[in-house]
Amino acid sequence: VAVQEEKNGFKSLYAVQAERQEQAERSVLISCHSRTNEKKFLKHMSKHGDIKKYFFYESYGMYAVVEYANQESVASLFEGTAIPSISHESLVPFKSRLLSLRSLDSADLPNQPSGKKRQAQTSIPINELIQRLAKEESIDQQITSLTEAYQLTEENCRLRFLVCSLLKDIAAAFFPECTIKPFGSSVNGFGKLGCDLDMFLDLDSISGRNATMPKSGLLLEYQMKRANSERNVTQNILSVIGECVDQFGPGCVGVQKILNARCPLVRFAHQPSGFQCDLTANNRVAMKSTELLYLYGELDPRVRHLVFTVRCWARAHSITSSIPGAWISNFSLTVMVLFFLQRRSPPIIPTLDHLRDLAGPEDKSVIEDNDCTFVSDFTKIQLESNTETLEQLLCEFFEFYAAFSFRTRSINIRKGKEQNKPEVAPLHIQNPFETTLNVSKNVNATQLDRFVALCQESSWLLQQNKTAQSGVGTKGKAITPWGLSTLLLPSQVAAIKSRKR
Amino acid sequence: VAVQEEKNGFKSLYAVQAERQEQAERSVLISCHSRTNEKKFLKHMSKHGDIKKYFFYESYGMYAVVEYANQESVASLFEGTAIPSISHESLVPFKSRLLSLRSLDSADLPNQPSGKKRQAQTSIPINELIQRLAKEESIDQQITSLTEAYQLTEENCRLRFLVCSLLKDIAAAFFPECTIKPFGSSVNGFGKLGCDLDMFLDLDSISGRNATMPKSGLLLEYQMKRANSERNVTQNILSVIGECVDQFGPGCVGVQKILNARCPLVRFAHQPSGFQCDLTANNRVAMKSTELLYLYGELDPRVRHLVFTVRCWARAHSITSSIPGAWISNFSLTVMVLFFLQRRSPPIIPTLDHLRDLAGPEDKSVIEDNDCTFVSDFTKIQLESNTETLEQLLCEFFEFYAAFSFRTRSINIRKGKEQNKPEVAPLHIQNPFETTLNVSKNVNATQLDRFVALCQESSWLLQQNKTAQSGVGTKGKAITPWGLSTLLLPSQVAAIKSRKR
Ligand SMILES: Nc1nc2c(ncn2[C@@H]2O[C@H](COP(=O)(O)OP(=O)(O)OP(=O)(O)O)[C@@H](O)[C@H]2O)c(=O)[nH]1
Ligand SMILES: Nc1nc2c(ncn2[C@@H]2O[C@H](COP(=O)(O)OP(=O)(O)OP(=O)(O)O)[C@@H](O)[C@H]2O)c(=O)[nH]1
Ligand SMILES: [Mg+2]
Ligand SMILES: [Mg+2]
């Protein structure tokens, strides 16, 4: 259905996912000692085939991801892999592509892998970021620098797909034709290092669903367990997979089955990668929103920059949180940025209705009666020539929402226009695909007020700190924050504000 | 380890199992309508390859077992198999080799498969058996006739292995190298049609357990979940498999996880076969007892005949029961028959110690510190020439146990001699391999007394009814029970006894 080819340098999310998935299937994850001699390690691993790419990283210990050129190498590697013999304990003999490397040479030299290859999998602390931004020459540069510091690295992205692939091995036990796809910020282009890993068990490719029925004669069908509803089936499947992950999955801890949520899920921490994982199933609308966000992010680089900046700013002021609650979610915030960009004149990104109108027959998608159709061929989208700078846009963003009449109006990226609110929730953001739903119905008045107040402050602050303060920033001393960096320190915001008042 | 070849017409249980397992892998189970046209059915199935064997049977509906000559035919069959589309309900898309046949022709002729091919999977009712036995000419003939009526048929045996194979598909999801083997009366030669299906998940063949450790260099090991004990691992594995069977296994109902039993198990009913199933894991001693019983049964045909007769007699008088309790188990009863046969002079079967002494190095088996070694090569066993008839033996059996000093003595098939009881249990039968355990420690004094009293009565009854009563059994009328058949009707036993008293 989706377009697999690259068009004008753009790749559809579908194509990216297919490529990354295939890559992950050829990869293994190996727990090493920090003393591991890189050369010996590579020599050992190369016995089983050509290594296409590898890297080391730390997450409660040192790990390596090794991608072979061919999948057969993984099978060959397995043949030489032992089941550890441990005393006083017993093992569940479930074999996965998570291995441990042991060195039998006691006198191994502590020849660590070069620092260059040791990838950090978490984002830098906010204080460090503030320092780094203060050194930039313009607010535009600060914004791009923030994005670069926070966005997922190539390696982190690979690791995410590898964790999906390892989990797929468990699910494929029952559903050989299934896939497990990351969605949400892991792949929509707006993910920050350390963000959770949202996964989606896709059973749609299971063959025999729409087998063409012969007109006469005999027909064989699989006998299958029945349940009352699609939701019930999803719950049952997630329940079993959750059980498997809990009992068999090496490195999977803190498994929680949250099966009665609107969208049933299994949550667990994957220690070797450090990812907090959420596994859902049958969650195709979320995949469509992910595709949409990805597409918007690819259309103009300012989209990603602005989303990263706003997300980071919101997190610094506890507008968003890593735990669920009455606050604004990153997803809502992203939709708010998109809406703002649609409201520029000329608009930086088109409305969802426009993207739907551009769709070809191959793009048609209706999920549970919701029209999720929009164009996948990027070349069909004509953008208008808006030349606003990132600095302007950030400032305007704060002004836009400082003045937005949240009391009566609803945010609607489908129309690209404010609408009257259909319900009384403090913040109303129409769900782009399930249009009767409010993406931010969890948000209470207090949280919205905080957001609006902070937008006002930040807009004002940004005006005051448009240029780097000279005379500071001498060698060895901390540089005084300016521009974007002043927006990121909550205490600073309060201090400056009271000083100037 | 075990001898795979056939020796003098004897096949080791190991060889039988390997053959049956392989057969089962090539087989599928199909739910048909009773109207299914056999010819069309075969034509349809043959599209995917040569059919080596097939048969129909009934169990809450009509089913067929189809064994292909090659396993590829199963894969080919799957390609043409559809996932049913049902309304108001949803399906767990777990594909197994349990299929349903639908006929799309409304005007299909009710051309039923010939009766000959429709195998009964349950034993005949006891009343019918009594009638059948009454028609035999000698007690010896009655005994062999009883065995023939009750023993597992070729088809039932295949069905048992097929159910194991279907369950293996679920377990192999996680443990690709595992097997699920039937044990107990399904394969020890003493199974009655309708007996439960004891299964055993064998994870011993998982590779990499005893990988030869290189002296130096690097070694890769699987990362695996740890548990406190072997028992804990077994419980975790059975818990997950139980969950899968419950949620995904078509036709599997009433799943119970009995994980805190001495031997943790998952119990469920497999509706398409009608079998009550018990799945255990890591239960290698039970497999050894099964092998031993099988070997004894193969040594002399009188062993199986006597065991069948005694089991049937015990069931008729509620000495044994299908539910667990303070009564004697079929396993205990079998050991009692074996012990009795060892006590004949000359003995009909050798002691277990003798079988151990005949063992070669390839037979060595130590399981959890228990010596389970005994000879597997039947040709090494020299039997003494005892010529007693079945009638004599049955009569002597009753006399033997009517007079046995259960109060002080223990039954011991390892030594083939009574021993002093090491504990106060009413009935003490030494576990042949775990020699400190009492196989019948569950039995209370009441149950033992009932057994002894019935042995006395039956021994006496058999003397009184040694020949068929003439003058009865004329055409169309029920034949008066005599010989063995008088032993099977509880009320009859009481009646005759009071009449003659
Ligand atoms: N339609 C809809 N989709 C949602 C909603 N919340 C989350 N999603 C979808 O689920 C994805 C994952 O949700 P989250 O993990 O909360 O958000 P995220 O975009 O991954 O962002 P972070 O995990 O916070 O970095 C989002 O990207 C959306 O596609 C919602 O309220 N409505
Ligand atoms: N060592 C030992 N093994 C037992 C005991 N009970 C059962 N077993 C083993 O487990 C097998 C299955 O047990 P059951 O299903 O109770 O007995 P069975 O021989 O299959 O006979 P049925 O009543 O026809 O099922 C037996 O054949 C034995 O090999 C016991 O108390 N001790
Ligand atoms: Mg997320
Ligand atoms: Mg049994």
CSV table of N, CA and C in Angstrom, one decimal, chain A residues 229-297:
chain,number,residue,atom,x,y,z
A,229,SER,N,-14.7,-10.2,21.3
A,229,SER,CA,-14.5,-9.0,20.6
A,229,SER,C,-13.0,-9.0,20.2
A,230,GLU,N,-12.8,-8.1,19.2
A,230,GLU,CA,-11.4,-7.8,18.8
A,230,GLU,C,-10.5,-7.4,20.0
A,231,ARG,N,-11.1,-6.6,20.8
A,231,ARG,CA,-10.4,-6.1,22.0
A,231,ARG,C,-10.0,-7.2,22.9
A,232,ASN,N,-10.9,-8.2,23.1
A,232,ASN,CA,-10.7,-9.3,23.9
A,232,ASN,C,-9.5,-10.2,23.3
A,233,VAL,N,-9.5,-10.3,22.0
A,233,VAL,CA,-8.4,-11.1,21.4
A,233,VAL,C,-7.1,-10.4,21.7
A,234,THR,N,-7.1,-9.1,21.5
A,234,THR,CA,-5.9,-8.3,21.8
A,234,THR,C,-5.4,-8.5,23.2
A,235,GLN,N,-6.3,-8.4,24.1
A,235,GLN,CA,-6.0,-8.6,25.5
A,235,GLN,C,-5.4,-10.0,25.8
A,236,ASN,N,-6.0,-11.0,25.2
A,236,ASN,CA,-5.5,-12.4,25.4
A,236,ASN,C,-4.1,-12.5,24.8
A,237,ILE,N,-3.9,-12.0,23.7
A,237,ILE,CA,-2.6,-12.1,23.0
A,237,ILE,C,-1.6,-11.4,23.9
A,238,LEU,N,-1.9,-10.2,24.3
A,238,LEU,CA,-0.9,-9.4,25.1
A,238,LEU,C,-0.7,-10.1,26.4
A,239,SER,N,-1.7,-10.7,26.9
A,239,SER,CA,-1.5,-11.4,28.2
A,239,SER,C,-0.5,-12.5,28.1
A,240,VAL,N,-0.6,-13.3,27.1
A,240,VAL,CA,0.3,-14.4,26.9
A,240,VAL,C,1.7,-13.9,26.6
A,241,ILE,N,1.8,-12.9,25.7
A,241,ILE,CA,3.1,-12.4,25.4
A,241,ILE,C,3.8,-11.7,26.6
A,242,GLY,N,3.0,-11.0,27.4
A,242,GLY,CA,3.5,-10.4,28.6
A,242,GLY,C,4.0,-11.5,29.5
A,243,GLU,N,3.3,-12.6,29.6
A,243,GLU,CA,3.7,-13.7,30.5
A,243,GLU,C,5.1,-14.3,30.0
A,244,CYS,N,5.2,-14.4,28.7
A,244,CYS,CA,6.4,-14.9,28.1
A,244,CYS,C,7.6,-14.0,28.3
A,245,VAL,N,7.3,-12.7,28.1
A,245,VAL,CA,8.4,-11.7,28.3
A,245,VAL,C,8.8,-11.8,29.8
A,246,ASP,N,7.9,-11.9,30.7
A,246,ASP,CA,8.2,-11.9,32.1
A,246,ASP,C,9.0,-13.1,32.5
A,247,GLN,N,8.6,-14.3,32.0
A,247,GLN,CA,9.2,-15.5,32.4
A,247,GLN,C,10.4,-15.9,31.6
A,248,PHE,N,10.4,-15.5,30.3
A,248,PHE,CA,11.5,-16.0,29.4
A,248,PHE,C,12.4,-14.9,29.0
A,249,GLY,N,12.0,-13.7,28.8
A,249,GLY,CA,12.7,-12.7,28.2
A,249,GLY,C,13.9,-12.2,29.0
A,250,PRO,N,15.1,-12.5,28.5
A,250,PRO,CA,16.3,-12.1,29.3
A,250,PRO,C,16.4,-10.6,29.3
A,251,GLY,N,16.7,-10.1,30.4
A,251,GLY,CA,16.9,-8.6,30.5
A,251,GLY,C,15.6,-7.8,30.6
A,252,CYS,N,14.4,-8.5,30.5
A,252,CYS,CA,13.1,-7.8,30.6
A,252,CYS,C,12.7,-7.9,32.1
A,253,VAL,N,12.5,-6.7,32.7
A,253,VAL,CA,12.1,-6.7,34.1
A,253,VAL,C,10.9,-5.7,34.3
A,254,GLY,N,10.3,-5.9,35.4
A,254,GLY,CA,9.2,-5.0,35.8
A,254,GLY,C,8.0,-5.1,34.8
A,255,VAL,N,7.7,-6.3,34.4
A,255,VAL,CA,6.6,-6.5,33.4
A,255,VAL,C,5.3,-6.2,34.0
A,256,GLN,N,4.5,-5.3,33.4
A,256,GLN,CA,3.2,-5.0,33.9
A,256,GLN,C,2.2,-5.2,32.7
A,257,LYS,N,1.1,-5.9,33.0
A,257,LYS,CA,0.1,-6.1,32.0
A,257,LYS,C,-1.0,-5.0,32.3
A,258,ILE,N,-1.1,-4.1,31.4
A,258,ILE,CA,-2.1,-3.0,31.6
A,258,ILE,C,-3.2,-3.3,30.5
A,259,LEU,N,-4.0,-4.3,30.8
A,259,LEU,CA,-4.9,-4.8,29.7
A,259,LEU,C,-6.3,-4.1,29.7
A,260,ASN,N,-6.6,-3.4,30.7
A,260,ASN,CA,-7.9,-2.7,30.7
A,260,ASN,C,-7.9,-1.3,30.3
A,261,ALA,N,-6.7,-0.8,29.9
A,261,ALA,CA,-6.6,0.6,29.4
A,261,ALA,C,-7.4,0.7,28.0
A,262,ARG,N,-7.6,1.9,27.6
A,262,ARG,CA,-8.3,2.1,26.3
A,262,ARG,C,-7.6,1.4,25.3
A,263,CYS,N,-6.3,1.5,25.3
A,263,CYS,CA,-5.4,0.7,24.4
A,263,CYS,C,-4.6,-0.3,25.2
A,264,PRO,N,-5.0,-1.6,25.3
A,264,PRO,CA,-4.3,-2.5,26.2
A,264,PRO,C,-2.8,-2.6,25.9
A,265,LEU,N,-2.0,-2.7,26.9
A,265,LEU,CA,-0.6,-2.7,26.6
A,265,LEU,C,0.2,-3.6,27.7
A,266,VAL,N,1.4,-4.0,27.3
A,266,VAL,CA,2.3,-4.6,28.2
A,266,VAL,C,3.5,-3.7,28.3
A,267,ARG,N,3.8,-3.3,29.6
A,267,ARG,CA,4.9,-2.4,29.8
A,267,ARG,C,6.1,-3.1,30.5
A,268,PHE,N,7.3,-2.9,30.1
A,268,PHE,CA,8.4,-3.5,30.8
A,268,PHE,C,9.7,-2.7,30.5
A,269,ALA,N,10.7,-2.9,31.3
A,269,ALA,CA,11.9,-2.3,31.1
A,269,ALA,C,12.9,-3.3,30.4
A,270,HIS,N,13.5,-2.9,29.4
A,270,HIS,CA,14.5,-3.8,28.7
A,270,HIS,C,15.9,-3.3,29.2
A,271,GLN,N,16.4,-4.0,30.1
A,271,GLN,CA,17.7,-3.5,30.8
A,271,GLN,C,18.9,-3.4,29.8
A,272,PRO,N,19.1,-4.4,28.9
A,272,PRO,CA,20.3,-4.2,28.1
A,272,PRO,C,20.3,-3.0,27.2
A,273,SER,N,19.1,-2.5,26.8
A,273,SER,CA,19.1,-1.3,26.0
A,273,SER,C,18.8,-0.1,26.9
A,274,GLY,N,18.2,-0.3,28.0
A,274,GLY,CA,17.8,0.8,28.9
A,274,GLY,C,16.5,1.4,28.5
A,275,PHE,N,15.8,0.8,27.5
A,275,PHE,CA,14.5,1.3,27.1
A,275,PHE,C,13.3,0.9,28.0
A,276,GLN,N,12.5,1.9,28.2
A,276,GLN,CA,11.2,1.6,28.8
A,276,GLN,C,10.3,1.2,27.6
A,277,CYS,N,9.7,0.1,27.6
A,277,CYS,CA,8.9,-0.4,26.5
A,277,CYS,C,7.4,-0.5,26.7
A,278,ASP,N,6.7,-0.1,25.8
A,278,ASP,CA,5.2,-0.3,25.8
A,278,ASP,C,4.8,-1.1,24.6
A,279,LEU,N,4.3,-2.3,24.8
A,279,LEU,CA,3.9,-3.1,23.6
A,279,LEU,C,2.3,-3.1,23.5
A,280,THR,N,1.9,-2.7,22.4
A,280,THR,CA,0.4,-2.7,22.1
A,280,THR,C,0.2,-3.6,21.0
A,281,ALA,N,-1.1,-3.8,20.6
A,281,ALA,CA,-1.4,-4.7,19.5
A,281,ALA,C,-2.6,-4.1,18.8
A,282,ASN,N,-2.7,-4.3,17.5
A,282,ASN,CA,-3.9,-3.9,16.8
A,282,ASN,C,-4.2,-2.4,17.0
A,283,ASN,N,-3.1,-1.6,16.9
A,283,ASN,CA,-3.1,-0.2,17.2
A,283,ASN,C,-2.8,0.6,16.0
A,284,ARG,N,-3.6,0.3,14.9
A,284,ARG,CA,-3.2,0.9,13.6
A,284,ARG,C,-3.4,2.4,13.5
A,285,VAL,N,-4.3,2.9,14.2
A,285,VAL,CA,-4.5,4.4,14.2
A,285,VAL,C,-3.3,5.1,14.7
A,286,ALA,N,-2.7,4.6,15.8
A,286,ALA,CA,-1.5,5.2,16.3
A,286,ALA,C,-0.3,5.1,15.3
A,287,MET,N,-0.3,4.1,14.5
A,287,MET,CA,0.7,4.0,13.5
A,287,MET,C,0.5,5.0,12.4
A,288,LYS,N,-0.8,5.3,12.1
A,288,LYS,CA,-1.1,6.3,11.1
A,288,LYS,C,-0.7,7.7,11.7
A,289,SER,N,-1.0,8.0,12.9
A,289,SER,CA,-0.6,9.3,13.5
A,289,SER,C,1.0,9.4,13.4
A,290,THR,N,1.6,8.3,13.7
A,290,THR,CA,3.1,8.3,13.6
A,290,THR,C,3.5,8.7,12.2
A,291,GLU,N,2.9,8.1,11.2
A,291,GLU,CA,3.2,8.3,9.8
A,291,GLU,C,3.0,9.8,9.5
A,292,LEU,N,1.9,10.3,10.0
A,292,LEU,CA,1.6,11.7,9.7
A,292,LEU,C,2.6,12.6,10.3
A,293,LEU,N,2.9,12.4,11.6
A,293,LEU,CA,3.9,13.3,12.2
A,293,LEU,C,5.3,13.2,11.5
A,294,TYR,N,5.6,12.0,11.1
A,294,TYR,CA,6.9,11.8,10.3
A,294,TYR,C,6.8,12.6,9.1
A,295,LEU,N,5.7,12.5,8.3
A,295,LEU,CA,5.6,13.2,7.1
A,295,LEU,C,5.7,14.7,7.3
A,296,TYR,N,5.0,15.3,8.3
A,296,TYR,CA,5.1,16.7,8.6
A,296,TYR,C,6.6,17.1,8.9
A,297,GLY,N,7.3,16.2,9.7
A,297,GLY,CA,8.6,16.5,10.1
A,297,GLY,C,9.6,16.5,8.9
